[in-house]
Amino acid sequence: MEALYSKLYNKYTKLKKEKESKLEQLNRDQEVKFVNYAAAADEMILYLKSENDRLRDQVDELKSELAFIRSSKDEQEVQYQKLLMEENQKNKELSEEIVKLKKLEQDGTCDSRHEKFESRQPNTDTGSPDEVAGSSLSAMKSKKRKSLPATERTAAPHINMEGDNAADKCSDRNGVGGTLNIQRPVCCQRKVDTSGGDATETVNCVFQVLVEFVVGMKLSFVTQKEELCISALHQSSGYSFSLTWTNNSCGEGELVYHLSSLGTFERVAPEWMRETMMFSTSMCPVFFERVSRVIKVSLQKRELWFSNEDIQIDVLSRLSAKILNRMKCVSKEWKCLISDRSFVRLQVKNTETAKGFFFQESQWSNTDIGFINYIPVEGEGEKVWRTVFNFLPEKVIILSSINGLMCCRSCFSSLDPRIYVCNPLNKQWITLQWPHLFKSSSSLALAFDPVQNPIDASTAFKLVLVSDTMTGGEDYHLSFDIYSTETGKWKRSNEFCQCKHKLIKNKGIFVDERLYWLTDGYQILMFHPQIELSWLITAPLPATYFRSIPEMCIGESKGRLCYVIISEDGLQLWVLEDYFASQWALNTCITLKELERENSSVLSNISKKMASSINRGTLPHWIDPLAFKDGMLFVRVATSIYLFRFETRKIKKLTEISMLGLNPMDSPTVIPYTMSLVPLG
């Protein structure tokens, strides 16, 4: 018996030494890791300090630049005040001039009546009555022309009041009276191209072209009720008005000003521009001078806000795509700038986080369910949008999304099935050829990087179709078909992958020029579209590690592939470091108790509920991670949809599962969506 005790004691001692040696080795390994972590932390601190200094310098530069802009704005304000004082002085002088002109007009009316009365007196001279009337009329017209300014006397004969018929009438009158000689000049019979040779629009008078250049407005002539109407348009602002030629009671020519639209001058236009008024032809230079002054001041104010185009582009490119899309309504210039492909390429370099998730029920039997729900993650309250894809010509099935572009397909019941690539933000879309090998078990993913792929002339992207193919007997392998916008055709890749597992959940995650698919066999399928290379990556934890079946999903954050696991050990976030070696790094680990303690108002008894669901063998489980993007986990808990942020460790309710369809718990398609201004077509 003592020998047995001795043997057991020796074995115990040996096992104890082995355990102590293992513990020592583990402690040494942990110490090495701690030293490495400490060194990395020091490097990170130094980097953050340098980055902080750089940002402070940048802030100082922006402050100085802002001070310069403010000083220039103050100078402009002083200049505007000076211009305003000059304008008020000129208005005062103009009012005095108007009073004088009215007085002269009244005196002229009285003189004309007196002359008319004298012309009606009996004439004892020889001659027929017609000759007497003609000579009297000739004298009146001659006197009237002498009273007009020189410019008015010169321009009046060249005005075509009623077209060719009016010219004919004037010719008839010339034959009777012998004093009026209004003819259509030769310059009005030639076509003058004002469009630089590209457009077909022409005008019939070189004087019209000259006047347009002088006043800086587009002119057109319209005959209304046998009166000549001149329509003027300032194209860059949208300001337009009409001038109608009419005669007063004395028979003198006058112009009636009528406003059509103020355009962008709505806030800065003075009162006289808004009202209908009448003035003599001699006041035309003053009128157009005042109009030109208002236009000039308004353009100076607009240029003052962004005096430098580079500053404007730099400021706008820092805004999010959602805000920029709304700012297209500010003006035509901003719409053209924001829609320009070079500006879009600059703006997409700024990393944007996901703004929401698309949720669609899985197909039931062989029937597709074409209802798509969009669940935004910003704002308060529970919101679900169901009309995001109404701009497409038919109901679609969502497949993949990357950098603001969505890949969809027609329902299988469609007579003319197509592949759609669209941008829901700007509602642009293109259709692609339907791959002949597409079937219900296939997976189609979109590969697009606006920084690497050119978008200056057109938007370049690739589609990858993964299908299971029988090689002989009962062996299957995954094959890859690639569509490229450069060729516009599908081609079968020579690469194939021996994989017996099914592709599940959010399929086709595009990260760093590679596509990833989650499988139901604790492996991740990787495919590189550029070099046509596939690889199977082992999950960070094997199936034997868990006492029960865990729930997982994959996603992208900060340009890295992430693997999310929910099990009895808690919530874990792993980051892929080397896909060839299947090397992962544990980023975050939160136990179920910690998760429940930090979100007690939402979660309770997580461990018991998860264990009860697993023991009963019910599917789907009580908690299920559906999608992950930018540190945000889209997760279903019981019959509700929540958003969990790893940074704050807080959970937020988004909606009830019953709001998303008739059978939304059975393997739905959930795709995170990041907005962008990338154009298509």
XYZ file of C-alpha atoms in Angstrom:
681
model
C 0.000 0.000 0.000
C 2.858 2.325 0.803
C 4.363 1.611 -2.613
C 1.079 2.617 -4.213
C 0.953 5.826 -2.179
C 4.531 6.545 -3.121
C 3.791 5.983 -6.777
C 0.736 8.223 -6.630
C 2.710 10.900 -4.810
C 5.474 10.793 -7.410
C 2.911 11.064 -10.173
C 1.244 13.948 -8.361
C 4.600 15.685 -7.953
C 5.392 15.196 -11.615
C 2.026 16.535 -12.728
C 2.396 19.480 -10.399
C 5.804 20.329 -11.844
C 4.452 20.050 -15.376
C 1.561 22.303 -14.500
C 3.871 24.814 -12.840
C 6.165 24.770 -15.857
C 3.185 25.360 -18.125
C 2.047 28.200 -15.907
C 5.510 29.703 -15.952
C 5.637 29.412 -19.720
C 2.198 30.965 -19.970
C 3.278 33.789 -17.663
C 6.351 34.399 -19.772
C 4.250 34.480 -22.914
C 1.841 36.867 -21.298
C 4.711 39.045 -20.152
C 6.105 39.184 -23.687
C 2.680 40.079 -25.032
C 2.274 42.734 -22.360
C 5.630 44.258 -23.248
C 4.656 44.271 -26.904
C 1.309 45.834 -26.093
C 3.019 48.469 -23.938
C 5.463 49.296 -26.727
C 2.634 49.495 -29.225
C 0.690 51.722 -26.839
C 3.689 54.045 -26.476
C 4.017 54.239 -30.244
C 0.324 54.925 -30.552
C 0.549 57.675 -27.925
C 3.435 59.304 -29.778
C 1.540 59.065 -33.037
C -1.595 60.540 -31.495
C 0.431 63.381 -29.980
C 1.999 64.199 -33.337
C -1.410 63.961 -34.981
C -2.827 66.260 -32.317
C -0.075 68.807 -32.975
C -0.719 68.593 -36.702
C -4.435 69.125 -36.215
C -3.775 72.087 -33.908
C -1.560 73.651 -36.579
C -4.274 73.049 -39.131
C -6.840 74.671 -36.833
C -4.570 77.699 -36.421
C -4.220 77.967 -40.193
C -7.983 77.751 -40.620
C -8.460 80.415 -37.937
C -6.044 82.754 -39.688
C -7.756 82.053 -42.985
C -11.135 82.739 -41.392
C -9.810 86.018 -39.980
C -8.602 86.994 -43.438
C -11.996 86.182 -44.950
C -13.743 88.197 -42.246
C -11.480 91.192 -42.844
C -12.108 91.027 -46.586
C -15.817 90.722 -45.854
C -15.679 93.850 -43.701
C -13.945 95.700 -46.520
C -16.611 94.528 -48.930
C -19.292 95.680 -46.492
C -17.754 99.161 -46.372
C -17.659 99.181 -50.162
C -21.304 98.112 -50.329
C -22.300 100.862 -47.917
C -20.496 103.360 -50.113
C -22.281 101.998 -53.173
C -25.582 102.194 -51.294
C -25.011 105.841 -50.456
C -24.153 106.568 -54.079
C -27.260 104.690 -55.176
C -29.457 106.685 -52.809
C -27.948 109.921 -54.099
C -28.582 108.880 -57.688
C -32.138 107.875 -56.795
C -32.679 111.321 -55.358
C -31.309 112.964 -58.489
C -33.403 110.632 -60.616
C -36.558 111.576 -58.699
C -35.852 115.258 -59.295
C -35.244 114.527 -62.970
C -38.555 112.654 -63.189
C -40.394 115.643 -61.712
C -38.778 117.925 -64.274
C -39.614 115.544 -67.116
C -43.249 115.333 -66.022
C -43.441 119.112 -65.987
C -41.882 119.298 -69.447
C -44.283 116.619 -70.658
C -47.259 118.640 -69.467
C -45.910 121.752 -71.180
C -45.317 119.759 -74.381
C -48.888 118.446 -74.290
C -50.294 121.927 -74.073
C -48.108 123.143 -76.969
C -49.141 120.211 -79.163
C -52.831 120.899 -78.487
C -52.341 124.531 -79.383
C -50.599 123.611 -82.638
C -53.335 121.115 -83.458
C -55.981 123.786 -82.914
C -54.173 126.170 -85.235
C -53.870 123.511 -87.948
C -57.663 123.143 -87.968
C -58.245 126.858 -88.834
C -59.409 127.670 -92.431
C -56.582 128.090 -94.878
C -56.902 130.710 -97.573
C -53.872 129.429 -99.472
C -54.293 127.519 -102.681
C -54.136 123.746 -102.628
C -56.360 120.794 -102.005
C -57.453 119.832 -98.500
C -55.352 116.635 -98.642
C -52.243 118.616 -99.415
C -52.940 120.958 -96.550
C -53.462 118.051 -94.121
C -50.329 116.312 -95.382
C -48.179 119.372 -94.933
C -49.581 119.918 -91.434
C -48.926 116.305 -90.438
C -45.427 116.532 -91.887
C -44.721 119.607 -89.831
C -45.892 117.915 -86.629
C -43.803 114.801 -87.229
C -40.758 116.888 -88.091
C -41.137 118.891 -84.933
C -41.534 115.743 -82.840
C -38.372 114.202 -84.295
C -36.470 117.363 -83.548
C -37.595 117.209 -79.900
C -36.269 113.635 -79.473
C -32.645 112.920 -78.512
C -30.194 112.106 -81.277
C -29.937 108.438 -80.318
C -33.706 108.000 -80.399
C -34.034 109.685 -83.799
C -31.369 107.361 -85.197
C -32.664 104.077 -83.792
C -36.372 104.608 -84.348
C -36.473 103.922 -88.121
C -34.861 100.467 -87.610
C -37.472 99.108 -85.194
C -39.807 96.555 -86.752
C -43.026 97.068 -84.796
C -45.280 94.592 -86.569
C -43.028 92.505 -88.790
C -43.140 92.662 -92.573
C -46.782 93.759 -92.680
C -45.957 96.774 -90.580
C -43.140 97.633 -92.963
C -45.566 97.440 -95.889
C -48.015 99.713 -94.115
C -45.266 102.199 -93.429
C -44.317 102.118 -97.101
C -47.910 102.914 -98.052
C -47.977 105.771 -95.638
C -44.736 107.049 -97.052
C -46.349 107.267 -100.439
C -49.127 109.442 -99.050
C -47.354 111.637 -96.554
C -43.879 111.559 -98.007
C -42.197 112.040 -94.621
C -41.916 108.579 -92.937
C -39.368 106.145 -94.382
C -39.340 103.102 -92.025
C -37.835 100.125 -93.812
C -36.441 96.789 -92.641
C -32.635 97.197 -92.656
C -30.361 94.748 -94.441
C -28.751 93.636 -91.140
C -32.093 92.234 -89.946
C -32.277 89.945 -92.970
C -29.048 88.042 -92.152
C -28.763 85.105 -89.755
C -26.279 85.800 -86.950
C -25.047 82.801 -84.925
C -24.543 83.671 -81.245
C -23.816 80.173 -79.973
C -20.160 79.786 -80.953
C -20.888 77.488 -83.863
C -22.212 74.533 -81.876
C -25.878 75.378 -81.375
C -28.451 76.072 -84.034
C -30.055 79.113 -82.374
C -29.673 82.283 -84.460
C -30.985 85.843 -84.401
C -31.924 88.055 -87.333
C -30.184 91.291 -86.374
C -26.609 92.218 -85.590
C -27.948 95.059 -83.450
C -29.689 92.490 -81.255
C -26.407 90.614 -80.798
C -24.623 93.857 -79.963
C -27.261 94.858 -77.408
C -27.090 91.399 -75.756
C -23.334 91.768 -75.362
C -23.701 95.289 -73.960
C -26.435 94.608 -71.392
C -25.284 91.049 -70.616
C -28.747 89.563 -71.087
C -30.508 87.351 -73.621
C -33.085 89.272 -75.662
C -36.034 88.041 -77.696
C -38.787 89.900 -79.577
C -42.457 88.957 -79.339
C -45.487 90.675 -80.902
C -48.402 90.968 -78.467
C -51.667 92.665 -79.507
C -49.918 94.516 -82.342
C -47.336 95.875 -79.879
C -43.630 95.111 -79.789
C -42.547 93.257 -76.636
C -38.862 92.751 -75.781
C -38.160 89.863 -73.371
C -34.835 89.951 -71.443
C -33.281 87.068 -69.463
C -30.166 87.016 -67.263
C -29.206 83.364 -67.692
C -26.946 82.799 -64.670
C -29.467 84.177 -62.142
C -32.825 83.496 -63.825
C -33.889 87.167 -63.591
C -36.224 88.019 -66.491
C -38.527 90.864 -67.493
C -40.334 92.285 -70.513
C -40.364 95.755 -72.096
C -43.446 96.631 -74.152
C -43.318 99.491 -76.664
C -46.346 101.754 -76.447
C -47.372 105.340 -77.242
C -48.660 107.881 -74.756
C -51.473 110.365 -75.311
C -49.088 112.665 -77.149
C -48.048 109.903 -79.527
C -44.562 109.636 -78.030
C -42.931 106.222 -77.610
C -42.678 104.767 -74.083
C -41.606 101.444 -72.564
C -43.611 99.440 -70.013
C -41.478 97.332 -67.632
C -43.090 94.114 -66.357
C -41.300 91.608 -64.088
C -41.404 87.927 -65.063
C -39.076 86.340 -62.471
C -36.445 87.557 -59.981
C -34.588 84.234 -59.957
C -31.766 84.268 -57.412
C -32.234 88.040 -56.885
C -35.368 87.426 -54.802
C -33.746 88.641 -51.566
C -31.567 91.451 -52.905
C -33.784 93.031 -55.563
C -34.951 96.607 -54.773
C -38.615 97.534 -54.795
C -38.573 99.209 -58.216
C -37.518 95.899 -59.838
C -40.622 94.190 -58.420
C -43.188 96.704 -59.686
C -44.597 97.460 -63.126
C -43.529 100.890 -64.364
C -43.499 103.047 -67.500
C -40.676 105.288 -68.693
C -39.684 107.134 -71.853
C -37.157 105.805 -74.323
C -34.687 108.480 -73.267
C -34.477 106.783 -69.842
C -33.275 103.453 -71.299
C -29.576 104.067 -70.491
C -30.436 104.887 -66.871
C -32.711 101.835 -66.584
C -30.160 99.330 -67.899
C -27.408 100.953 -65.818
C -29.423 100.372 -62.640
C -30.234 96.793 -63.660
C -26.553 96.093 -64.353
C -25.603 97.555 -60.982
C -28.014 95.269 -59.104
C -26.681 92.243 -61.009
C -23.070 93.219 -60.305
C -23.637 93.737 -56.562
C -25.483 90.407 -56.259
C -22.699 88.530 -58.037
C -20.097 90.194 -55.794
C -21.990 89.072 -52.697
C -22.185 85.529 -54.020
C -18.465 85.511 -54.805
C -17.683 86.928 -51.356
C -19.118 83.883 -49.606
C -16.671 81.624 -51.466
C -14.123 83.934 -53.051
C -11.808 81.023 -53.768
C -13.136 78.002 -55.670
C -10.539 75.756 -54.029
C -11.847 76.711 -50.580
C -15.402 75.973 -51.722
C -14.463 72.522 -53.011
C -12.379 71.754 -49.915
C -15.203 72.713 -47.553
C -17.964 70.909 -49.451
C -15.920 67.736 -49.953
C -15.723 67.299 -46.165
C -19.502 67.043 -45.837
C -21.393 63.771 -45.916
C -23.041 62.489 -49.078
C -26.495 62.811 -47.514
C -26.017 66.528 -46.802
C -24.415 67.203 -50.196
C -27.320 65.545 -51.999
C -29.700 67.981 -50.291
C -27.413 70.948 -51.041
C -27.872 70.394 -54.785
C -31.046 72.462 -54.417
C -29.109 75.566 -53.305
C -28.219 76.703 -56.824
C -27.455 75.459 -60.309
C -23.744 76.067 -59.724
C -23.704 73.887 -56.608
C -25.693 71.170 -58.352
C -23.163 71.069 -61.202
C -20.239 71.095 -58.764
C -21.602 68.355 -56.481
C -22.559 66.181 -59.471
C -19.151 66.564 -61.112
C -17.204 63.284 -61.166
C -13.912 64.901 -60.120
C -15.612 66.365 -57.037
C -17.239 62.998 -56.249
C -13.872 61.262 -56.456
C -12.464 63.787 -53.963
C -15.456 63.452 -51.638
C -15.499 59.634 -51.479
C -11.986 59.649 -50.009
C -13.570 60.770 -46.747
C -14.619 57.627 -44.904
C -18.348 57.488 -44.178
C -20.062 55.140 -41.771
C -23.156 53.098 -42.490
C -26.385 55.106 -42.370
C -28.739 52.147 -42.215
C -29.467 48.533 -43.098
C -31.572 46.969 -45.847
C -33.730 44.056 -44.696
C -35.503 41.614 -47.038
C -37.218 38.320 -46.342
C -35.682 35.217 -47.856
C -37.442 33.501 -50.719
C -40.259 31.156 -49.784
C -40.246 27.958 -51.814
C -39.486 29.131 -55.378
C -41.151 32.523 -54.974
C -39.157 35.707 -54.388
C -40.438 38.307 -51.947
C -39.721 41.693 -53.520
C -40.492 43.922 -50.505
C -37.397 45.723 -49.180
C -37.209 47.543 -45.836
C -34.649 50.249 -45.064
C -33.939 50.808 -41.368
C -31.931 53.993 -40.618
C -29.629 53.960 -37.593
C -29.648 57.719 -37.000
C -32.309 59.772 -35.298
C -34.797 58.968 -32.595
C -37.773 56.663 -32.792
C -38.474 53.555 -34.823
C -38.494 54.123 -38.583
C -38.824 51.747 -41.525
C -38.749 52.945 -45.148
C -40.253 50.724 -47.850
C -40.045 52.912 -50.977
C -36.289 53.326 -51.406
C -36.152 51.236 -54.605
C -39.325 52.582 -56.205
C -37.245 54.346 -58.873
C -36.380 50.962 -60.433
C -38.710 49.633 -63.158
C -39.586 46.444 -61.230
C -39.376 44.797 -57.834
C -35.918 43.423 -57.103
C -33.980 41.166 -54.749
C -31.025 42.838 -53.008
C -27.724 40.970 -53.253
C -24.767 43.135 -52.251
C -23.698 46.683 -51.416
C -20.398 48.557 -51.310
C -19.502 52.277 -51.197
C -23.033 53.477 -51.895
C -23.779 51.151 -54.832
C -26.360 48.374 -54.583
C -26.453 45.178 -56.622
C -29.922 43.689 -57.181
C -31.580 41.184 -59.464
C -35.009 40.647 -60.927
C -37.347 38.162 -59.314
C -37.155 34.679 -60.800
C -40.744 35.081 -62.000
C -39.698 37.944 -64.309
C -40.019 37.260 -68.040
C -36.963 39.401 -68.796
C -34.632 38.981 -65.786
C -31.859 41.522 -65.334
C -29.074 42.503 -62.981
C -29.317 46.049 -61.582
C -26.505 48.171 -60.173
C -27.943 51.351 -58.681
C -27.296 54.240 -56.307
C -30.393 54.792 -54.131
C -29.184 58.263 -53.083
C -29.130 59.892 -56.529
C -31.591 57.317 -58.002
C -29.315 56.356 -60.896
C -29.146 52.779 -62.176
C -27.882 50.595 -65.009
C -28.917 47.133 -66.173
C -26.512 44.289 -66.928
C -26.718 41.017 -68.756
C -28.280 38.143 -66.821
C -25.679 35.374 -66.275
C -26.864 32.145 -67.861
C -25.541 30.054 -64.921
C -27.485 32.025 -62.288
C -29.635 29.862 -60.006
C -31.311 30.184 -56.631
C -28.310 28.784 -54.728
C -25.835 31.151 -56.427
C -24.396 34.210 -54.723
C -23.689 37.451 -56.588
C -21.407 40.087 -55.034
C -20.288 43.567 -56.078
C -16.604 44.611 -56.049
C -16.109 48.379 -56.245
C -13.572 50.810 -54.770
C -14.007 54.449 -55.893
C -10.486 55.312 -54.740
C -8.767 52.520 -56.693
C -11.183 52.249 -59.636
C -11.509 55.291 -61.934
C -14.801 57.216 -61.866
C -13.672 60.298 -63.832
C -15.258 59.225 -67.126
C -17.368 56.231 -66.028
C -17.858 54.080 -62.945
C -15.817 50.856 -63.138
C -16.745 47.811 -61.031
C -16.867 44.018 -61.131
C -19.460 41.389 -60.253
C -18.555 37.920 -58.994
C -21.031 35.028 -59.249
C -20.310 32.020 -57.005
C -22.051 28.769 -57.979
C -21.742 25.158 -56.903
C -20.744 22.883 -59.788
C -20.635 19.093 -59.939
C -17.212 17.777 -60.992
C -18.166 14.136 -61.406
C -19.985 11.648 -59.281
C -21.210 13.445 -56.165
C -18.271 15.841 -55.733
C -19.008 19.560 -55.817
C -16.797 22.597 -56.039
C -17.416 26.335 -56.157
C -16.853 28.081 -59.488
C -16.507 31.812 -60.132
C -17.934 33.902 -62.988
C -16.717 37.502 -63.312
C -18.370 40.482 -64.996
C -16.251 43.575 -65.700
C -17.482 46.954 -66.929
C -14.296 47.228 -69.001
C -15.321 44.295 -71.213
C -19.084 44.352 -70.633
C -19.181 40.532 -70.620
C -19.264 37.583 -68.241
C -16.374 35.119 -68.204
C -15.738 31.880 -66.302
C -12.636 32.007 -64.098
C -10.160 29.130 -64.148
C -10.114 29.243 -60.355
C -12.335 26.895 -58.320
C -12.573 26.013 -54.642
C -13.259 22.668 -52.988
C -15.866 23.615 -50.397
C -18.705 21.415 -49.159
C -20.357 24.071 -47.025
C -23.174 26.460 -47.869
C -22.823 30.230 -48.074
C -24.970 31.906 -45.423
C -26.102 35.312 -44.143
C -24.814 38.612 -45.578
C -22.927 37.238 -48.561
C -20.154 38.959 -50.473
C -18.393 41.369 -48.092
C -15.896 43.501 -50.062
C -12.801 44.421 -48.033
C -9.442 45.580 -49.411
C -9.991 44.350 -53.014
C -11.216 40.934 -51.802
C -14.663 39.372 -51.400
C -15.625 37.217 -48.406
C -18.527 34.796 -47.867
C -19.476 33.217 -44.537
C -20.144 29.454 -44.620
C -21.977 27.161 -42.232
C -18.803 25.104 -41.634
C -16.748 27.555 -39.502
C -14.905 28.708 -42.610
C -14.889 31.881 -44.704
C -14.548 31.811 -48.489
C -12.215 34.466 -49.922
C -11.903 35.437 -53.595
C -9.671 38.092 -55.170
C -11.344 39.313 -58.423
C -8.199 41.000 -59.734
C -5.856 38.004 -59.612
C -8.661 35.379 -59.537
C -7.470 33.611 -56.383
C -9.713 31.799 -53.869
C -8.936 30.696 -50.324
C -10.709 29.135 -47.344
C -10.062 30.942 -44.062
C -10.582 29.077 -40.806
C -12.783 30.761 -38.210
C -10.994 32.178 -35.144
C -12.539 29.518 -32.885
C -13.272 25.894 -33.881
C -16.648 24.248 -33.391
C -15.293 22.060 -30.566
C -14.568 25.166 -28.486
C -18.266 25.822 -27.847
C -20.618 23.788 -25.672
C -23.528 24.823 -27.901
C -24.023 26.126 -31.421
C -22.969 29.814 -31.541
C -24.370 32.527 -33.797
C -22.006 34.531 -35.973
C -21.743 36.992 -38.865
C -18.997 38.800 -40.753
C -18.589 42.437 -41.731
C -16.160 45.279 -42.343
C -14.826 48.019 -40.098
C -11.913 50.413 -40.755
C -10.907 48.451 -43.841
C -10.582 45.113 -41.978
C -12.668 41.934 -42.091
C -14.426 41.309 -38.771
C -15.980 38.159 -37.304
C -18.721 38.503 -34.667
C -19.628 35.572 -32.387
C -22.397 35.340 -29.783
C -22.230 32.293 -27.506
C -22.455 31.321 -23.863
C -19.057 33.021 -23.396
C -20.468 36.384 -24.475
C -20.104 38.707 -27.446
C -16.741 38.600 -29.242
C -15.335 40.693 -32.097
C -12.380 39.252 -34.019
C -10.317 41.060 -36.686
C -8.544 39.214 -39.519
C -4.797 39.932 -39.687
C -3.522 37.308 -42.170
C -5.936 35.440 -44.421
C -3.340 32.942 -45.704
C -2.458 31.861 -42.159
C -6.035 32.304 -40.842
C -4.639 34.530 -38.111
C -7.170 36.520 -36.080
C -6.879 39.066 -33.272
C -9.485 39.419 -30.530
C -10.626 43.045 -30.557
C -13.489 43.021 -28.048
C -14.914 40.466 -25.608
C -18.019 41.251 -23.563
C -19.528 38.656 -21.254
C -23.276 38.182 -21.139
C -23.388 39.569 -17.590
C -21.536 42.728 -18.640
C -23.790 43.098 -21.655
C -26.873 42.740 -19.468
C -25.543 45.083 -16.763
C -24.750 47.913 -19.214
C -28.117 47.542 -20.992
C -30.393 46.490 -18.157
C -33.365 48.431 -19.516
C -33.368 46.331 -22.688
C -31.744 42.980 -21.864
C -32.443 40.661 -18.943
C -31.634 37.015 -18.137
C -29.676 36.594 -21.367
C -27.870 33.436 -20.248
C -31.060 31.619 -19.243
C -32.947 32.610 -22.381
C -30.087 31.577 -24.656
C -29.673 28.253 -22.841
C -33.424 27.607 -22.931
C -33.550 28.292 -26.685
C -30.558 26.012 -27.346
C -31.838 23.186 -25.124
C -35.211 23.166 -26.858
C -33.425 23.035 -30.202
C -35.629 25.793 -31.594
C -34.470 27.682 -34.650
C -33.880 30.505 -35.039
C -32.180 31.126 -31.706
C -33.219 33.759 -29.192
C -30.416 36.114 -30.266
C -28.942 36.304 -33.767
C -26.344 38.749 -35.208
C -27.535 39.603 -38.728
C -24.959 42.102 -40.046
C -21.942 44.126 -38.925
C -20.485 47.384 -40.302
C -18.277 50.162 -38.901
C -18.462 48.990 -35.293
C -22.267 48.602 -35.425
C -23.975 45.226 -34.991
C -27.450 44.730 -36.452
C -28.865 42.032 -34.178
C -32.208 40.354 -33.575
C -33.137 39.698 -29.946
C -36.311 37.620 -29.611
C -38.867 39.524 -31.752
C -37.125 42.913 -31.916
C -34.316 44.412 -33.993
C -31.544 46.257 -32.139
C -28.368 48.153 -32.982
C -25.343 47.508 -30.763
C -22.348 49.862 -30.896
C -19.099 48.251 -29.773
C -17.521 51.624 -29.008
C -20.105 52.640 -26.411
C -21.360 49.118 -25.566
C -24.895 50.465 -25.759
C -27.852 48.860 -27.490
C -30.710 50.713 -29.187
C -34.027 49.375 -30.401
C -34.724 49.997 -34.094
C -38.019 48.223 -34.804
C -40.154 45.166 -34.193
C -39.566 42.095 -36.349
C -43.284 42.003 -37.203
C -42.884 45.287 -39.117
C -40.501 43.678 -41.618
C -42.687 41.024 -43.258
C -44.662 37.843 -42.777
C -41.696 35.539 -42.123
C -38.718 37.800 -41.332
C -36.961 35.449 -38.874
C -36.050 32.701 -41.337
C -32.632 33.595 -42.853
C -33.387 37.136 -44.063
C -31.016 39.135 -46.258
C -29.521 42.026 -44.275
C -27.108 44.421 -46.007
C -25.525 47.531 -44.447
C -25.723 50.665 -46.591
C -23.252 53.550 -46.827
C -24.370 56.585 -48.839
C -22.253 58.054 -51.636
C -22.580 60.368 -54.642
C -20.991 57.928 -57.110
C -22.735 58.449 -60.490
C -23.835 55.688 -62.856
C -24.450 55.749 -66.571
